[in-house]
Tab-separated table of C-alpha atoms and ligand atoms in Angstrom:
chain	number	residue	atom	x	y	z
A	1	MET	CA	53.105	79.538	166.067
A	2	THR	CA	52.053	81.467	169.151
A	3	ASP	CA	48.378	80.939	169.957
A	4	LEU	CA	46.175	83.839	168.892
A	5	THR	CA	45.331	85.061	172.415
A	6	THR	CA	49.016	85.306	173.332
A	7	PHE	CA	49.748	86.961	169.992
A	8	ILE	CA	47.062	89.601	170.608
A	9	ALA	CA	48.225	90.254	174.186
A	10	GLY	CA	51.738	91.090	172.985
A	11	LEU	CA	50.684	92.918	169.820
A	12	PRO	CA	51.473	96.666	169.911
A	13	LYS	CA	48.045	98.303	169.833
A	14	ALA	CA	46.356	101.690	169.444
A	15	GLU	CA	43.001	102.484	170.979
A	16	LEU	CA	40.732	105.270	169.722
A	17	HIS	CA	37.511	104.899	171.701
A	18	VAL	CA	37.921	104.510	175.443
A	19	HIS	CA	36.556	106.677	178.245
A	20	HIS	CA	38.481	108.172	181.140
A	21	VAL	CA	36.220	107.427	184.141
A	22	GLY	CA	34.978	104.312	182.305
A	23	SER	CA	38.526	102.905	182.380
A	24	ALA	CA	38.804	102.880	186.175
A	25	SER	CA	39.650	99.263	186.995
A	26	PRO	CA	38.899	97.740	190.432
A	27	ARG	CA	42.573	98.297	191.328
A	28	ILE	CA	42.292	102.016	190.523
A	29	VAL	CA	38.915	102.383	192.236
A	30	ALA	CA	40.374	100.793	195.389
A	31	GLU	CA	43.124	103.432	195.369
A	32	LEU	CA	40.626	106.244	194.894
A	33	ALA	CA	38.278	104.862	197.555
A	34	ALA	CA	41.171	104.701	200.015
A	35	ARG	CA	41.670	108.435	199.463
A	36	HIS	CA	38.007	109.040	200.307
A	37	PRO	CA	37.015	106.719	203.173
A	38	ASP	CA	33.582	108.363	203.517
A	39	SER	CA	32.476	107.002	200.109
A	40	LYS	CA	30.218	103.937	199.854
A	41	VAL	CA	32.644	102.180	197.492
A	42	PRO	CA	34.434	99.151	198.989
A	43	THR	CA	38.204	99.592	199.415
A	44	ASP	CA	38.893	95.867	199.747
A	45	PRO	CA	40.073	94.615	196.310
A	46	GLU	CA	38.134	91.335	196.598
A	47	ALA	CA	34.856	93.018	197.487
A	48	LEU	CA	35.506	95.459	194.664
A	49	ALA	CA	36.060	92.700	192.143
A	50	ASP	CA	32.584	91.367	193.007
A	51	TYR	CA	31.138	94.868	192.864
A	52	PHE	CA	32.534	95.201	189.341
A	53	VAL	CA	31.079	91.999	187.883
A	54	PHE	CA	28.885	93.312	185.092
A	55	ARG	CA	25.194	92.493	185.647
A	56	ASP	CA	23.223	94.835	183.416
A	57	PHE	CA	23.208	98.364	182.084
A	58	ALA	CA	21.630	99.840	185.230
A	59	HIS	CA	24.422	98.277	187.287
A	60	PHE	CA	27.006	99.783	184.900
A	61	ILE	CA	25.494	103.265	185.463
A	62	ASP	CA	25.624	102.599	189.223
A	63	ILE	CA	29.309	101.735	189.161
A	64	TYR	CA	30.061	104.587	186.796
A	65	LEU	CA	28.401	107.142	189.076
A	66	SER	CA	30.077	105.811	192.191
A	67	VAL	CA	33.456	106.188	190.452
A	68	VAL	CA	32.516	109.713	189.349
A	69	ASP	CA	31.845	110.435	193.030
A	70	LEU	CA	35.447	109.434	193.859
A	71	ILE	CA	36.960	111.993	191.478
A	72	ARG	CA	36.895	114.957	193.823
A	73	ASP	CA	40.155	116.838	193.350
A	74	ALA	CA	42.977	117.265	190.876
A	75	GLU	CA	45.075	114.565	192.571
A	76	ASP	CA	42.246	112.039	191.971
A	77	VAL	CA	42.241	113.044	188.300
A	78	ARG	CA	46.006	112.642	188.034
A	79	LEU	CA	45.986	109.265	189.794
A	80	LEU	CA	43.123	107.946	187.643
A	81	THR	CA	44.777	109.063	184.404
A	82	TYR	CA	48.233	107.708	185.184
A	83	GLU	CA	46.883	104.382	186.449
A	84	ILE	CA	44.765	103.966	183.299
A	85	ALA	CA	47.973	104.327	181.295
A	86	ARG	CA	49.543	101.632	183.497
A	87	ASP	CA	46.651	99.246	182.702
A	88	MET	CA	47.090	100.098	179.008
A	89	ALA	CA	50.838	99.500	179.076
A	90	ARG	CA	50.191	96.011	180.500
A	91	GLN	CA	48.199	95.228	177.335
A	92	ASN	CA	50.910	96.760	175.163
A	93	ILE	CA	48.642	99.630	174.141
A	94	ARG	CA	51.239	101.991	172.733
A	95	TYR	CA	48.926	104.872	171.845
A	96	ALA	CA	45.458	105.854	173.047
A	97	GLU	CA	43.070	108.691	172.381
A	98	LEU	CA	41.291	108.837	175.723
A	99	THR	CA	37.851	110.430	175.844
A	100	VAL	CA	37.771	112.814	178.766
A	101	THR	CA	34.704	114.713	180.011
A	102	PRO	CA	36.051	117.869	181.709
A	103	TYR	CA	32.501	119.067	182.442
A	104	SER	CA	31.934	116.197	184.940
A	105	SER	CA	34.867	117.472	186.997
A	106	THR	CA	34.464	121.253	186.658
A	107	ARG	CA	30.775	120.876	187.572
A	108	ARG	CA	31.908	119.189	190.783
A	109	GLY	CA	34.177	122.091	191.688
A	110	ILE	CA	37.573	121.074	190.290
A	111	PRO	CA	38.936	124.232	188.601
A	112	ASP	CA	39.388	123.800	184.832
A	113	THR	CA	43.078	124.741	184.921
A	114	ALA	CA	43.773	122.236	187.730
A	115	PHE	CA	41.919	119.521	185.795
A	116	VAL	CA	43.886	120.163	182.614
A	117	GLU	CA	47.189	120.314	184.518
A	118	ALA	CA	46.409	116.984	186.212
A	119	ILE	CA	45.738	115.078	182.979
A	120	GLU	CA	48.711	116.685	181.214
A	121	ASP	CA	51.003	115.847	184.114
A	122	ALA	CA	49.802	112.212	184.031
A	123	ARG	CA	50.176	112.090	180.236
A	124	LYS	CA	53.806	113.237	180.322
A	125	ALA	CA	54.683	110.872	183.173
A	126	ALA	CA	52.965	107.933	181.432
A	127	GLU	CA	54.847	108.538	178.204
A	128	ALA	CA	58.209	108.880	179.958
A	129	GLU	CA	57.798	106.056	182.482
A	130	LEU	CA	55.473	103.549	180.776
A	131	GLY	CA	55.988	104.289	177.083
A	132	THR	CA	52.265	104.674	176.473
A	133	VAL	CA	51.364	107.789	174.496
A	134	LEU	CA	48.072	109.414	175.485
A	135	ARG	CA	46.086	111.999	173.572
A	136	TRP	CA	42.762	113.556	174.585
A	137	CYS	CA	39.324	113.782	173.090
A	138	PHE	CA	37.261	116.272	175.138
A	139	ASP	CA	33.648	115.226	174.888
A	140	ILE	CA	30.312	116.846	175.576
A	141	PRO	CA	28.027	114.761	177.818
A	142	GLY	CA	25.060	115.190	175.466
A	143	GLU	CA	22.426	114.686	178.148
A	144	ALA	CA	23.672	117.811	179.953
A	145	GLY	CA	22.766	119.951	176.933
A	146	PRO	CA	24.051	123.328	175.699
A	147	GLU	CA	25.497	124.402	179.064
A	148	ALA	CA	27.852	121.409	179.084
A	149	ALA	CA	28.608	121.922	175.390
A	150	GLU	CA	29.546	125.552	175.982
A	151	GLU	CA	31.779	124.672	178.949
A	152	THR	CA	33.489	121.829	177.049
A	153	ALA	CA	34.131	123.991	173.970
A	154	ARG	CA	35.424	126.814	176.164
A	155	ILE	CA	37.877	124.584	178.054
A	156	ALA	CA	39.020	122.908	174.828
A	157	CYS	CA	39.590	126.143	172.915
A	158	GLU	CA	40.818	128.433	175.704
A	159	LEU	CA	43.028	126.063	177.670
A	160	ARG	CA	43.938	123.900	174.674
A	161	PRO	CA	46.207	121.364	176.430
A	162	GLU	CA	49.086	120.022	174.369
A	163	GLY	CA	47.672	116.495	174.331
A	164	LEU	CA	44.234	117.505	173.042
A	165	VAL	CA	43.535	116.330	169.489
A	166	SER	CA	39.777	115.998	169.143
A	167	PHE	CA	36.290	117.005	170.227
A	168	GLY	CA	33.526	114.492	170.920
A	169	LEU	CA	29.947	113.981	171.953
A	170	GLY	CA	28.773	111.142	174.203
A	171	GLY	CA	25.872	110.244	176.474
A	172	PRO	CA	22.474	108.961	175.369
A	173	GLU	CA	21.473	109.502	171.739
A	174	ILE	CA	17.735	109.017	172.102
A	175	GLY	CA	16.142	112.426	172.688
A	176	VAL	CA	19.486	114.189	172.224
A	177	PRO	CA	19.637	115.239	168.533
A	178	ARG	CA	23.150	115.809	167.208
A	179	PRO	CA	22.505	119.001	165.153
A	180	GLN	CA	22.009	121.163	168.295
A	181	PHE	CA	25.740	120.788	168.984
A	182	LYS	CA	26.859	122.186	165.621
A	183	PRO	CA	27.999	125.623	166.923
A	184	TYR	CA	30.282	123.988	169.508
A	185	PHE	CA	31.806	121.610	166.970
A	186	ASP	CA	32.286	124.542	164.587
A	187	ARG	CA	34.305	126.322	167.265
A	188	ALA	CA	36.390	123.268	168.116
A	189	ILE	CA	37.093	122.533	164.447
A	190	ALA	CA	38.067	126.175	163.855
A	191	ALA	CA	40.525	125.774	166.743
A	192	GLY	CA	42.139	122.854	164.907
A	193	LEU	CA	40.493	119.914	166.694
A	194	HIS	CA	39.201	116.779	164.960
A	195	SER	CA	35.493	115.903	165.167
A	196	VAL	CA	34.673	112.471	166.642
A	197	PRO	CA	31.083	112.249	167.934
A	198	HIS	CA	29.356	109.066	169.069
A	199	ALA	CA	26.537	108.313	166.611
A	200	GLY	CA	24.332	105.418	165.592
A	201	GLU	CA	24.967	103.315	168.691
A	202	THR	CA	21.368	103.212	169.954
A	203	THR	CA	19.676	105.179	167.141
A	204	GLY	CA	19.394	104.687	163.397
A	205	PRO	CA	21.611	105.694	160.463
A	206	GLN	CA	20.125	109.221	160.275
A	207	THR	CA	22.063	110.104	163.440
A	208	ILE	CA	25.273	109.110	161.651
A	209	TRP	CA	24.355	111.265	158.624
A	210	ASP	CA	23.678	114.147	161.056
A	211	ALA	CA	27.082	113.626	162.682
A	212	LEU	CA	28.716	113.738	159.231
A	213	THR	CA	26.859	116.713	157.791
A	214	GLU	CA	26.205	118.855	160.898
A	215	LEU	CA	29.177	118.006	163.124
A	216	ARG	CA	31.618	117.242	160.258
A	217	ALA	CA	32.618	113.952	161.894
A	218	GLU	CA	35.984	112.556	160.785
A	219	ARG	CA	35.407	109.292	162.664
A	220	ILE	CA	32.222	107.838	164.096
A	221	GLY	CA	31.975	106.508	167.656
A	222	HIS	CA	30.238	103.117	167.305
A	223	GLY	CA	28.233	103.694	164.098
A	224	THR	CA	26.558	100.338	164.707
A	225	SER	CA	23.380	101.191	162.775
A	226	SER	CA	25.331	102.165	159.631
A	227	VAL	CA	24.711	98.639	158.339
A	228	GLN	CA	20.995	99.466	157.990
A	229	ASP	CA	21.801	101.961	155.219
A	230	PRO	CA	23.801	100.709	152.202
A	231	LYS	CA	24.275	104.283	150.917
A	232	LEU	CA	25.789	105.309	154.237
A	233	LEU	CA	28.117	102.284	154.272
A	234	ALA	CA	29.249	103.167	150.740
A	235	HIS	CA	29.807	106.788	151.794
A	236	LEU	CA	31.889	105.752	154.833
A	237	ALA	CA	33.952	103.378	152.691
A	238	GLU	CA	34.490	105.861	149.854
A	239	HIS	CA	35.559	108.708	152.139
A	240	ARG	CA	37.609	106.463	154.448
A	241	ILE	CA	35.618	107.607	157.492
A	242	PRO	CA	36.539	105.083	160.189
A	243	LEU	CA	34.146	103.472	162.643
A	244	GLU	CA	35.188	102.984	166.264
A	245	VAL	CA	33.594	99.617	166.976
A	246	CYS	CA	33.294	98.358	170.577
A	247	PRO	CA	31.727	94.865	170.346
A	248	THR	CA	31.316	93.900	174.029
A	249	SER	CA	30.021	97.369	174.919
A	250	ASN	CA	27.346	96.998	172.241
A	251	ILE	CA	26.118	93.804	173.902
A	252	ALA	CA	26.302	95.295	177.415
A	253	THR	CA	24.212	98.303	176.414
A	254	ARG	CA	21.932	96.069	174.309
A	255	ALA	CA	22.654	98.060	171.151
A	256	VAL	CA	23.195	94.573	169.682
A	257	ALA	CA	21.456	91.467	171.091
A	258	THR	CA	24.307	88.942	170.942
A	259	LEU	CA	27.902	88.910	169.749
A	260	ASP	CA	27.003	86.513	166.940
A	261	GLU	CA	24.588	89.127	165.606
A	262	HIS	CA	27.186	91.897	165.730
A	263	PRO	CA	27.415	93.698	162.350
A	264	LEU	CA	31.234	93.958	162.404
A	265	LYS	CA	31.628	91.588	159.466
A	266	GLN	CA	29.088	93.475	157.371
A	267	MET	CA	31.015	96.714	157.971
A	268	VAL	CA	34.291	95.104	156.916
A	269	GLU	CA	32.730	93.487	153.843
A	270	ALA	CA	31.370	96.892	152.791
A	271	GLY	CA	34.960	98.166	152.725
A	272	VAL	CA	34.615	100.441	155.767
A	273	LEU	CA	37.784	101.202	157.752
A	274	VAL	CA	36.940	99.503	161.040
A	275	THR	CA	38.823	99.917	164.327
A	276	ILE	CA	38.417	97.791	167.471
A	277	ASN	CA	37.995	99.467	170.862
A	278	SER	CA	36.905	98.747	174.428
A	279	ASP	CA	34.777	101.834	175.426
A	280	ASP	CA	34.445	101.388	179.252
A	281	PRO	CA	36.510	98.199	179.620
A	282	PRO	CA	36.476	97.198	183.332
A	283	MET	CA	32.819	98.137	183.665
A	284	PHE	CA	31.892	95.884	180.737
A	285	GLY	CA	34.205	93.115	181.950
A	286	THR	CA	36.586	93.442	179.005
A	287	ASP	CA	39.798	95.048	177.776
A	288	LEU	CA	41.265	95.836	174.366
A	289	THR	CA	43.058	92.489	174.147
A	290	ALA	CA	39.742	90.689	174.734
A	291	GLU	CA	37.990	92.877	172.121
A	292	TYR	CA	40.563	91.904	169.480
A	293	GLY	CA	39.876	88.294	170.421
A	294	VAL	CA	36.158	88.858	169.829
A	295	ALA	CA	36.857	90.562	166.504
A	296	ALA	CA	39.167	87.745	165.403
A	297	ARG	CA	36.393	85.234	166.079
A	298	LEU	CA	33.666	87.285	164.352
A	299	LEU	CA	35.846	87.925	161.302
A	300	GLY	CA	37.661	84.572	161.251
A	301	LEU	CA	41.102	86.217	161.449
A	302	ASP	CA	44.537	84.698	161.933
A	303	ALA	CA	47.535	86.597	163.368
A	304	ALA	CA	48.157	88.494	160.116
A	305	GLY	CA	44.486	89.514	159.973
A	306	VAL	CA	44.541	90.753	163.562
A	307	ALA	CA	47.731	92.719	162.840
A	308	ALA	CA	46.001	94.347	159.846
A	309	LEU	CA	43.105	95.315	162.112
A	310	ALA	CA	45.565	96.845	164.588
A	311	LYS	CA	47.058	98.857	161.721
A	312	ASN	CA	43.580	100.198	160.874
A	313	ALA	CA	43.593	101.913	164.277
A	314	VAL	CA	46.984	103.430	163.515
A	315	GLU	CA	45.722	104.731	160.157
A	316	ALA	CA	42.506	106.093	161.728
A	317	SER	CA	44.362	107.776	164.598
A	318	PHE	CA	45.305	111.438	164.814
A	319	LEU	CA	48.995	110.641	165.115
A	320	ASP	CA	51.183	112.560	162.666
A	321	ALA	CA	52.622	110.723	159.646
A	322	GLU	CA	55.864	109.925	161.428
A	323	GLY	CA	54.087	108.563	164.524
A	324	LYS	CA	51.831	106.402	162.334
A	325	ALA	CA	54.784	105.012	160.387
A	326	ARG	CA	56.649	104.199	163.600
A	327	LEU	CA	53.739	102.354	165.241
A	328	ALA	CA	52.852	100.493	162.023
A	329	ALA	CA	56.493	99.379	161.774
A	330	GLU	CA	56.345	98.157	165.388
A	331	ILE	CA	53.267	96.066	164.554
A	332	ASP	CA	54.984	94.627	161.463
A	333	ALA	CA	58.176	93.798	163.360
A	334	TYR	CA	56.217	92.034	166.112
A	335	THR	CA	54.059	90.121	163.616
A	336	ALA	CA	57.093	88.979	161.619
A	337	VAL	CA	58.429	87.222	164.730
A	338	ALA	CA	55.356	86.300	166.826
A	339	GLY	CA	52.849	85.779	164.010
A	340	ARG	CA	54.593	82.920	162.258
B	401	ZN	ZN1	31.878	105.621	174.088
């Protein structure tokens, strides 16, 4: 049979937890830097590759902010979005719910309508030309507080781009209690969006309970600390509330000390619907294919097991029933040939 790494690379995949700016690969950053020669970011791909080698969390923030600084107009937004889809297509990611933070761009002077047009234009082109289907999660950068929450909810509900399916909450959890964002989630949910906050990545299980009860979370971003609370694990399993697990990110941010200590297996054994994701892949030196490899090792999976994990992401996605059936069938067809 095909070796597992090759199998995973070719496997049709869905990704549910991956950030827009956090997906800027060195190749994309070089293109953006070339558009803005006054920036301090290297434009030479080799120098950039070195610049991107993950050192520690502070270095990640550094890179992240320097990429944010390169997103200055709607054309930058369009280029970034389309090129992310190109990187996804190369990994055979067929469907992705990309977490986008409109506030970071509108705060820097890009008009909201131009921002939304740019991502929608990239989405349509990516689907037509690359075959990768993108959907959006608009997320509140929690550290920016109620002002950012208000702006994010306003853009989501008033402009309501066609590709928008969900409403999220990111940024640091410590010192940023989830319940304060309830009114904004209420508005987004009333407008028909799904609730997908980050919770329990760097704080305990209470944050996850808060996300469920106050923000009516339908999926949990990370949810790493759920394993500290057997009642919570049972609740997640019983109500089929999926976790968006990002193993390498958890090590990079030190939410978990080492991969061997990652609680992925405990989550699976508790019957929780677990999905595998890459979060901010180039900045953490990973991609979705590599994350499935990590999961396969932690869970002791063969090709059929990895395919089942890929189907979890399809089930947990906000695709309609027909879209889910089509992607699941694609995974089955591939596995029947390549997984033997
Ligand atoms: Zn995230």
